[in-house]
Coordinates of C-alpha atoms in Angstrom, one line a residue:
M1017 CA 147.1 102.8 82.9
K1018 CA 145.6 100.2 85.3
R1019 CA 142.5 98.4 84.3
L1020 CA 140.4 100.0 87.0
D1021 CA 141.6 103.5 86.0
R1022 CA 140.6 102.7 82.4
V1023 CA 137.1 101.6 83.5
I1024 CA 136.7 104.8 85.6
V1025 CA 137.8 107.0 82.7
T1026 CA 135.5 105.2 80.3
L1027 CA 132.5 105.6 82.7
V1028 CA 133.2 109.3 83.1
A1029 CA 133.4 109.7 79.3
V1030 CA 130.2 107.8 78.7
N1031 CA 128.4 110.0 81.3
F1032 CA 129.6 113.2 79.6
V1033 CA 128.4 111.9 76.2
W1034 CA 125.0 110.9 77.6
F1035 CA 124.7 114.3 79.4
G1036 CA 125.5 116.1 76.1
F1037 CA 123.1 114.0 74.1
R1038 CA 120.3 114.6 76.7
I1039 CA 120.8 118.3 76.5
Y1040 CA 120.8 118.2 72.7
F1041 CA 117.8 115.9 72.5
V1042 CA 115.7 117.9 74.9
S1043 CA 116.4 121.1 73.1
H1044 CA 115.5 119.7 69.7
A1045 CA 112.9 117.1 70.4
P1046 CA 109.3 118.1 69.5
L1047 CA 106.7 117.6 72.2
K1048 CA 104.8 114.4 71.7
R1049 CA 101.0 114.5 72.0
I1050 CA 99.6 111.4 73.8
T1051 CA 96.1 110.4 72.5
S1052 CA 95.7 107.1 74.2
V1053 CA 94.4 108.7 77.4
S1054 CA 92.8 112.0 78.6
S1055 CA 94.4 114.5 80.8
L1056 CA 92.0 113.6 83.6
D1057 CA 93.1 110.0 83.3
V1058 CA 96.7 111.0 83.6
I1059 CA 96.2 113.5 86.5
G1060 CA 94.2 110.9 88.6
D1061 CA 92.9 112.0 92.0
V1062 CA 92.9 115.8 91.9
A1063 CA 93.1 115.8 95.7
N1064 CA 96.7 114.7 95.3
L1065 CA 97.8 117.8 93.3
S1066 CA 100.2 120.3 94.8
G1067 CA 100.6 123.9 93.7
D1068 CA 98.1 126.7 93.0
S1069 CA 94.6 125.3 92.5
K1070 CA 94.0 128.1 89.9
A1071 CA 96.8 126.9 87.7
G1072 CA 95.5 125.3 84.5
L1073 CA 98.6 123.2 83.6
V1074 CA 99.4 120.0 85.5
I1075 CA 102.7 118.1 85.4
V1076 CA 102.4 114.4 86.2
E1077 CA 105.4 112.2 87.0
F1078 CA 105.3 108.4 87.0
G1079 CA 108.3 107.3 89.1
D1080 CA 110.0 104.6 91.1
Y1081 CA 111.6 105.1 94.5
Q1082 CA 114.6 103.0 93.7
C1083 CA 115.2 104.8 90.4
P1084 CA 118.3 107.1 90.5
P1085 CA 117.1 109.4 87.7
C1086 CA 113.8 109.8 89.6
A1087 CA 115.7 110.9 92.7
R1088 CA 117.4 113.6 90.6
M1089 CA 114.0 114.6 89.1
V1090 CA 112.8 115.5 92.6
I1091 CA 115.2 118.5 92.6
E1092 CA 114.5 119.5 89.0
V1093 CA 110.7 119.5 89.6
E1094 CA 111.1 121.5 92.9
Q1095 CA 113.2 124.1 91.2
F1096 CA 110.9 124.4 88.2
M1097 CA 107.8 124.7 90.4
R1098 CA 109.5 127.4 92.5
R1099 CA 110.5 129.4 89.4
N1100 CA 107.0 129.1 88.0
K1101 CA 104.9 129.5 91.1
G1102 CA 101.2 129.7 90.5
K1103 CA 101.4 128.5 86.9
F1104 CA 101.5 124.7 87.3
R1105 CA 100.2 122.0 89.6
F1106 CA 102.0 118.7 90.1
N1107 CA 101.2 115.1 90.9
F1108 CA 103.6 112.1 91.5
R1109 CA 102.1 108.8 90.5
Q1110 CA 103.5 105.4 91.4
Y1111 CA 105.3 103.2 88.9
P1112 CA 107.4 100.7 90.9
L1113 CA 109.5 98.6 88.6
P1114 CA 109.5 94.8 89.2
S1115 CA 113.3 94.8 89.1
H1116 CA 113.5 96.9 92.2
S1117 CA 112.7 94.8 95.3
Y1118 CA 111.6 97.7 97.6
A1119 CA 110.0 100.0 95.1
L1120 CA 106.5 98.6 95.7
P1121 CA 106.6 98.7 99.6
A1122 CA 108.1 102.2 99.3
A1123 CA 105.2 103.3 97.0
M1124 CA 102.7 101.8 99.4
L1125 CA 104.3 103.7 102.3
A1126 CA 104.2 106.9 100.3
E1127 CA 100.5 106.4 99.6
R1128 CA 99.8 105.7 103.3
A1129 CA 101.6 109.0 104.1
R1130 CA 99.5 110.8 101.6
K1131 CA 96.4 109.8 103.4
Y1132 CA 97.7 111.4 106.6
G1133 CA 99.0 114.6 104.9
K1134 CA 102.6 113.5 105.1
F1135 CA 103.3 112.6 101.5
E1136 CA 105.8 115.3 100.6
A1137 CA 108.0 114.6 103.6
V1138 CA 108.0 110.9 103.2
H1139 CA 108.4 111.2 99.4
K1140 CA 111.6 113.2 99.9
S1141 CA 112.9 110.9 102.6
L1142 CA 112.4 107.8 100.3
F1143 CA 114.3 109.4 97.5
A1144 CA 117.0 110.6 99.8
L1145 CA 117.6 107.0 100.8
Q1146 CA 116.7 105.4 97.5
A1147 CA 120.2 103.9 97.0
N1148 CA 119.9 102.3 100.4
L1149 CA 116.2 101.3 100.5
N1150 CA 115.6 98.1 102.3
E1151 CA 113.2 96.7 104.9
D1152 CA 115.0 98.3 107.8
S1153 CA 115.3 101.8 106.2
L1154 CA 111.6 101.7 105.2
K1155 CA 110.7 100.9 108.8
V1156 CA 112.8 103.8 110.1
I1157 CA 111.1 106.2 107.7
A1158 CA 107.6 104.9 108.7
R1159 CA 108.4 105.2 112.4
S1160 CA 109.9 108.7 111.9
Y1161 CA 106.5 109.9 110.6
G1162 CA 104.3 107.9 112.9
L1163 CA 103.2 105.5 110.1
K1164 CA 102.5 101.8 110.0
Y1165 CA 104.8 99.8 107.7
S1166 CA 103.8 96.4 106.3
S1167 CA 105.1 94.3 103.4
G1168 CA 105.1 90.9 101.9
D1169 CA 102.6 88.4 103.3
N1170 CA 101.8 90.5 106.3
L1171 CA 99.4 92.9 104.5
D1172 CA 96.0 93.5 106.2
V1173 CA 92.9 95.0 104.7
D1174 CA 94.2 98.6 105.3
D1175 CA 97.4 97.8 103.5
K1176 CA 95.5 96.4 100.6
V1177 CA 94.0 99.8 100.0
Y1178 CA 97.4 101.3 99.3
E1179 CA 98.5 98.3 97.2
T1180 CA 95.4 98.9 95.1
I1181 CA 96.2 102.6 94.7
V1182 CA 99.7 101.8 93.5
A1183 CA 98.3 99.1 91.1
A1184 CA 95.9 101.7 89.7
D1185 CA 98.7 104.2 89.1
K1186 CA 100.8 101.5 87.3
L1187 CA 97.8 100.4 85.2
M1188 CA 97.3 104.0 84.0
G1189 CA 101.0 104.3 83.3
N1190 CA 100.8 101.1 81.1
K1191 CA 97.9 102.6 79.2
I1192 CA 99.8 105.8 78.2
P1193 CA 102.3 103.9 78.0
V1194 CA 105.1 104.7 80.4
I1195 CA 108.4 103.3 78.9
A1196 CA 110.8 104.2 81.6
T1197 CA 111.0 106.1 84.9
P1198 CA 110.8 108.9 85.4
S1199 CA 108.2 109.7 82.8
L1200 CA 106.7 113.2 82.7
F1201 CA 103.5 114.4 81.2
L1202 CA 101.9 117.8 80.8
C1203 CA 98.1 118.0 81.0
T1204 CA 96.3 121.0 79.7
A1205 CA 93.0 122.6 80.7
D1206 CA 91.5 121.6 77.3
N1207 CA 92.2 117.9 78.0
K1208 CA 95.4 117.4 76.0
V1209 CA 98.3 115.3 77.2
F1210 CA 101.9 115.8 76.1
Q1211 CA 105.0 113.8 77.0
L1212 CA 107.9 115.9 78.4
Y1213 CA 111.5 114.8 78.0
D1214 CA 112.5 117.4 80.6
V1215 CA 110.4 119.3 83.1
G1216 CA 111.7 122.6 81.6
Q1217 CA 109.8 121.8 78.4
A1218 CA 106.6 122.6 80.3
G1219 CA 107.6 126.2 80.1
E1220 CA 106.8 126.2 76.4
F1221 CA 103.1 126.1 77.3
L1222 CA 103.4 129.5 79.0
K1223 CA 104.4 131.2 75.7

């Protein structure tokens, strides 16, 4: 067997082992109560919540637009919310990792889109291109939705607003603390916060 073939087989095997471990861990891991912050702290701006306003349970995700697992989580969250329509609300909060060069400008673009009621569309577009995010692709997304795009040393006062929003999200994530992205939390009506290892675990709160 050629070296490249051995590497591919090894990678496939590792992925299967990790997938099996994740399934086992999620099904056996107890829900962890977070006491360092309140549910209102984790939820953040309630104007950013999607879902039925009468739902008493809120799922909050801290994510990064260049994080492959975060891109997969978009689909998982959408499917879960669809299956449990009217029972949960959802908020995505920004947690750009310093190792990802375009995560911060992407987060700022998403927050700009939120101001103009275009967050969901831009959010999905950013994750659809997350493996190929760069200056040019971010400009294309911004132009497609009629949004301004700025980065680096070209930030004006308006841009600083979105930079501050992202920084506030990350500060809250650090207080929880967020260890990796994506990180999911379930916030209850009685001000409790639980860490979720999988969005499906939120269903336990419906029992």
